[in-house]
Tab-separated table of C-alpha atoms in Angstrom:
chain	number	residue	atom	x	y	z
A	1	GLY	CA	21.785	2.785	22.956
A	2	ALA	CA	25.376	1.673	23.664
A	3	VAL	CA	28.327	2.931	20.839
A	4	VAL	CA	30.510	0.402	19.930
A	5	SER	CA	33.366	1.667	17.060
A	6	GLN	CA	35.978	-0.228	15.280
A	7	HIS	CA	38.295	1.458	12.478
A	8	PRO	CA	39.246	1.089	10.470
A	9	SER	CA	36.065	1.103	8.163
A	10	ARG	CA	38.152	0.597	4.953
A	11	VAL	CA	41.756	-1.204	4.609
A	12	ILE	CA	43.204	-2.703	1.023
A	13	CYS	CA	46.262	-4.541	1.792
A	14	LYS	CA	48.747	-6.359	0.269
A	15	SER	CA	48.518	-10.800	0.260
A	16	GLY	CA	50.656	-11.728	2.184
A	17	THR	CA	50.681	-9.042	5.591
A	18	SER	CA	49.087	-8.729	8.299
A	19	VAL	CA	45.743	-6.372	9.329
A	20	LYS	CA	44.807	-4.727	12.813
A	21	ILE	CA	41.004	-3.872	13.296
A	22	GLU	CA	40.169	-2.160	16.880
A	23	CYS	CA	36.990	-2.356	18.596
A	24	ARG	CA	36.251	0.021	21.847
A	25	SER	CA	33.000	0.240	23.261
A	26	LEU	CA	33.196	3.991	23.962
A	27	ASP	CA	29.965	4.530	26.651
A	28	PHE	CA	30.771	1.192	28.487
A	29	GLN	CA	32.379	-1.888	29.980
A	30	ALA	CA	32.442	-5.318	27.659
A	31	THR	CA	33.529	-8.027	29.412
A	32	THR	CA	32.862	-9.467	25.861
A	33	MET	CA	33.476	-9.521	22.468
A	34	PHE	CA	32.552	-10.543	19.450
A	35	TRP	CA	33.592	-11.097	16.009
A	36	TYR	CA	31.889	-11.836	13.083
A	37	ARG	CA	31.945	-11.779	9.135
A	38	GLN	CA	30.390	-11.631	6.488
A	39	PHE	CA	30.828	-12.373	3.072
A	40	PRO	CA	28.431	-10.154	0.397
A	41	LYS	CA	25.080	-11.503	0.473
A	42	GLN	CA	25.227	-13.624	2.899
A	43	SER	CA	24.774	-13.757	6.459
A	44	LEU	CA	26.595	-12.974	9.856
A	45	MET	CA	29.308	-15.413	11.003
A	46	LEU	CA	30.554	-15.889	13.961
A	47	MET	CA	33.685	-15.748	14.299
A	48	ALA	CA	35.366	-15.712	17.692
A	49	THR	CA	34.222	-14.993	21.373
A	50	SER	CA	36.325	-12.421	22.671
A	51	ASN	CA	36.954	-12.259	26.455
A	52	GLU	CA	39.135	-9.665	28.514
A	53	GLY	CA	41.733	-10.915	29.831
A	54	SER	CA	41.314	-14.074	28.693
A	55	LYS	CA	42.050	-16.583	25.705
A	56	ALA	CA	39.195	-15.924	22.948
A	57	THR	CA	37.210	-19.114	22.196
A	58	TYR	CA	36.808	-19.457	17.759
A	59	GLU	CA	34.039	-21.681	16.522
A	60	GLN	CA	34.611	-24.020	14.121
A	61	GLY	CA	36.836	-24.273	11.540
A	62	VAL	CA	38.348	-20.041	12.150
A	63	GLU	CA	41.689	-20.610	12.287
A	64	LYS	CA	43.456	-19.606	15.830
A	65	ASP	CA	46.749	-19.017	14.489
A	66	LYS	CA	45.395	-16.459	11.337
A	67	PHE	CA	42.389	-14.414	13.092
A	68	LEU	CA	44.519	-12.777	16.659
A	69	ILE	CA	42.172	-11.710	19.066
A	70	ASN	CA	42.866	-9.703	22.367
A	71	HIS	CA	41.446	-8.013	24.303
A	72	ALA	CA	42.958	-6.525	26.169
A	73	SER	CA	40.890	-3.723	28.448
A	74	LEU	CA	36.911	-3.847	29.041
A	75	THR	CA	36.861	-1.362	26.191
A	76	LEU	CA	39.251	-2.406	23.316
A	77	SER	CA	38.870	-5.619	21.287
A	78	THR	CA	41.144	-6.232	18.227
A	79	LEU	CA	41.228	-8.654	16.031
A	80	THR	CA	44.888	-9.351	13.566
A	81	VAL	CA	44.176	-11.021	10.469
A	82	THR	CA	47.865	-12.502	9.896
A	83	SER	CA	48.959	-12.986	6.125
A	84	ALA	CA	46.529	-11.884	4.226
A	85	HIS	CA	45.324	-13.367	1.074
A	86	PRO	CA	42.798	-12.703	-1.154
A	87	GLU	CA	40.653	-15.176	0.458
A	88	ASP	CA	39.737	-13.077	3.913
A	89	SER	CA	38.633	-10.156	1.631
A	90	SER	CA	35.729	-9.623	3.654
A	91	PHE	CA	33.198	-7.441	6.017
A	92	TYR	CA	34.728	-8.040	9.722
A	93	ILE	CA	32.558	-6.748	12.321
A	94	CYS	CA	32.648	-7.207	15.711
A	95	SER	CA	29.544	-6.460	18.479
A	96	ALA	CA	30.099	-5.878	22.009
A	97	ARG	CA	27.474	-6.224	24.594
A	98	ASP	CA	26.590	-4.135	27.737
A	99	SER	CA	29.081	-6.271	30.817
A	100	LEU	CA	26.818	-3.843	33.249
A	101	GLY	CA	24.007	-4.759	32.254
A	102	ARG	CA	22.418	-1.047	31.757
A	103	ALA	CA	21.347	-2.304	28.252
A	104	GLY	CA	18.768	-4.359	29.049
A	105	GLY	CA	18.288	-8.559	28.224
A	106	GLY	CA	21.654	-9.018	26.538
A	107	GLU	CA	21.137	-6.330	23.439
A	108	LEU	CA	24.042	-6.976	20.674
A	109	PHE	CA	25.600	-3.666	19.311
A	110	PHE	CA	28.083	-3.971	16.340
A	111	GLY	CA	30.622	-1.434	15.436
A	112	GLU	CA	30.796	-0.082	12.249
A	113	GLY	CA	32.436	-2.623	10.399
A	114	SER	CA	35.955	-3.217	8.103
A	115	ARG	CA	35.452	-3.642	4.466
A	116	LEU	CA	38.849	-5.637	3.883
A	117	THR	CA	40.229	-6.176	0.626
A	118	VAL	CA	43.546	-8.667	-0.003
A	119	LEU	CA	44.882	-7.678	-3.445
B	1	GLN	CA	22.346	-27.235	16.314
B	2	LYS	CA	20.196	-23.830	17.187
B	3	GLU	CA	18.951	-22.808	14.470
B	4	VAL	CA	17.510	-19.200	12.740
B	5	GLU	CA	15.198	-19.339	9.993
B	6	GLN	CA	14.656	-16.965	7.510
B	7	ASN	CA	12.941	-16.796	4.613
B	8	SER	CA	15.430	-14.280	2.031
B	9	GLY	CA	12.616	-12.850	0.245
B	10	PRO	CA	13.079	-10.310	-1.633
B	11	LEU	CA	9.912	-9.541	0.424
B	12	SER	CA	7.906	-6.169	-2.029
B	13	VAL	CA	6.320	-3.661	-0.631
B	14	PRO	CA	4.348	-0.755	-1.325
B	15	GLU	CA	5.201	2.608	0.159
B	16	GLY	CA	2.531	2.652	2.624
B	17	ALA	CA	1.542	-1.100	3.619
B	18	ILE	CA	1.823	-3.389	6.341
B	19	ALA	CA	5.535	-5.053	6.122
B	20	SER	CA	5.372	-8.337	7.960
B	21	LEU	CA	8.376	-10.270	8.480
B	22	ASN	CA	9.228	-13.678	10.221
B	23	CYS	CA	11.464	-16.139	11.859
B	24	THR	CA	11.253	-18.977	13.412
B	25	TYR	CA	13.788	-20.546	15.672
B	26	SER	CA	14.263	-24.879	16.615
B	27	ASP	CA	15.986	-23.293	20.708
B	28	ARG	CA	13.252	-24.293	23.200
B	29	GLY	CA	15.550	-23.165	25.389
B	30	SER	CA	15.969	-19.407	23.987
B	31	GLN	CA	14.739	-16.023	26.071
B	32	SER	CA	15.690	-13.649	23.959
B	33	PHE	CA	14.818	-12.355	20.417
B	34	PHE	CA	15.741	-9.668	18.379
B	35	TRP	CA	15.396	-8.312	15.440
B	36	TYR	CA	18.315	-5.903	13.532
B	37	ARG	CA	18.323	-4.308	10.083
B	38	GLN	CA	20.773	-4.290	7.541
B	39	TYR	CA	21.577	-1.892	4.724
B	40	SER	CA	23.494	-2.548	2.070
B	41	GLY	CA	27.673	-2.611	3.154
B	42	LYS	CA	26.894	-1.117	6.866
B	43	SER	CA	26.998	-3.191	9.576
B	44	PRO	CA	23.970	-4.419	12.185
B	45	GLU	CA	21.489	-1.928	13.632
B	46	LEU	CA	19.185	-3.216	16.321
B	47	ILE	CA	15.770	-2.182	15.594
B	48	MET	CA	13.850	-4.140	18.807
B	49	SER	CA	14.872	-6.719	21.308
B	50	ILE	CA	11.168	-8.953	22.713
B	51	TYR	CA	11.446	-10.668	25.863
B	52	SER	CA	8.355	-12.038	27.051
B	53	ASN	CA	5.123	-13.812	24.331
B	54	GLY	CA	2.589	-10.871	22.920
B	55	ASP	CA	3.471	-7.788	20.895
B	56	LYS	CA	5.510	-4.834	21.569
B	57	GLU	CA	5.127	-2.129	20.104
B	58	ASP	CA	7.934	0.613	18.916
B	59	GLY	CA	6.795	3.818	16.752
B	60	ARG	CA	5.568	2.127	13.241
B	61	PHE	CA	7.337	-0.819	14.317
B	62	THR	CA	5.433	-3.726	15.978
B	63	ALA	CA	7.256	-7.283	16.850
B	64	GLN	CA	5.478	-10.132	17.996
B	65	LEU	CA	6.739	-13.181	20.165
B	66	ASN	CA	5.267	-16.812	20.294
B	67	LYS	CA	6.750	-19.403	22.705
B	68	ALA	CA	4.645	-21.821	22.043
B	69	SER	CA	5.368	-21.222	18.333
B	70	GLN	CA	8.717	-21.003	18.392
B	71	TYR	CA	7.949	-17.839	16.616
B	72	VAL	CA	8.839	-13.932	16.230
B	73	SER	CA	7.152	-11.616	13.701
B	74	LEU	CA	8.217	-7.766	13.110
B	75	LEU	CA	5.823	-5.740	11.673
B	76	ILE	CA	6.249	-2.626	9.895
B	77	ARG	CA	3.324	-0.496	9.479
B	78	ASP	CA	3.409	2.682	6.929
B	79	SER	CA	6.536	1.114	5.410
B	80	GLN	CA	9.072	3.830	3.713
B	81	PRO	CA	11.463	3.654	0.968
B	82	SER	CA	13.814	4.146	3.541
B	83	ASP	CA	13.355	0.468	5.231
B	84	SER	CA	14.156	-1.317	2.017
B	85	ALA	CA	17.009	-2.986	3.977
B	86	THR	CA	17.858	-6.420	5.227
B	87	TYR	CA	16.122	-7.237	8.115
B	88	LEU	CA	18.599	-10.222	10.595
B	89	CYS	CA	16.428	-12.399	13.274
B	90	ALA	CA	18.297	-13.132	16.282
B	91	VAL	CA	17.764	-15.483	18.593
B	92	SER	CA	19.876	-16.291	22.171
B	93	SER	CA	18.858	-17.898	25.125
B	94	GLY	CA	20.653	-16.603	28.863
B	95	TYR	CA	23.498	-14.422	28.006
B	96	SER	CA	25.678	-16.881	24.561
B	97	THR	CA	25.611	-15.332	21.734
B	98	LEU	CA	22.884	-14.788	19.439
B	99	THR	CA	22.336	-16.985	16.602
B	100	PHE	CA	21.181	-14.933	14.137
B	101	GLY	CA	18.997	-15.918	10.812
B	102	LYS	CA	20.060	-15.181	6.949
B	103	GLY	CA	17.930	-12.705	7.071
B	104	THR	CA	14.727	-11.378	4.909
B	105	MET	CA	15.412	-8.713	2.346
B	106	LEU	CA	12.435	-6.010	2.309
B	107	LEU	CA	11.785	-4.113	-0.495
B	108	VAL	CA	9.849	-1.243	-0.183
B	109	SER	CA	8.503	0.316	-3.436
B	110	PRO	CA	7.544	4.163	-4.458
């Protein structure tokens, strides 16, 4: 299947700092990428839809000023958690679809995830 | 609001048995259906996709779709301890984002 790479896989930071997570589609172009958050023993929660060359679409309850998303190219989207606090500690996962449709009927491929711990 | 329902489990089966995972969805306009496997602490991995009514087999996995009943299932034959994970059902209509169920935890005992 298609490959989505996410970096860093694990990050620990102090409260108040900002953290950037990168998501890359390695072998396909992705006009749309999705950012999810998952707390322990809970389901995936869609945070926002990242659109190449335009503003991201945020889900209800997700602060767009806190979770900055940039999708500057067809293969890269970044999520920046600004002024992180302990309650932002979570597993952040990006996903993407193959824009050319080679993956078939719209399967999402996930990055490896980034575990954020805010002290 | 689009909903995808799964029994949270855990579903416990002995090694070698058939594990049956079920999922119902609310949006009749749904067109694409997926099963993802997620190991603890890892991101989801796509294992099956199905788009039309009936069965689709891939190795030990069989996905079953019944659009009239708004029901999709995943059968795992000859279950192995390595199959122990949370299985997520996901549904989409057209090219929209996927709606995920909360997942069913499967435990396969040796």
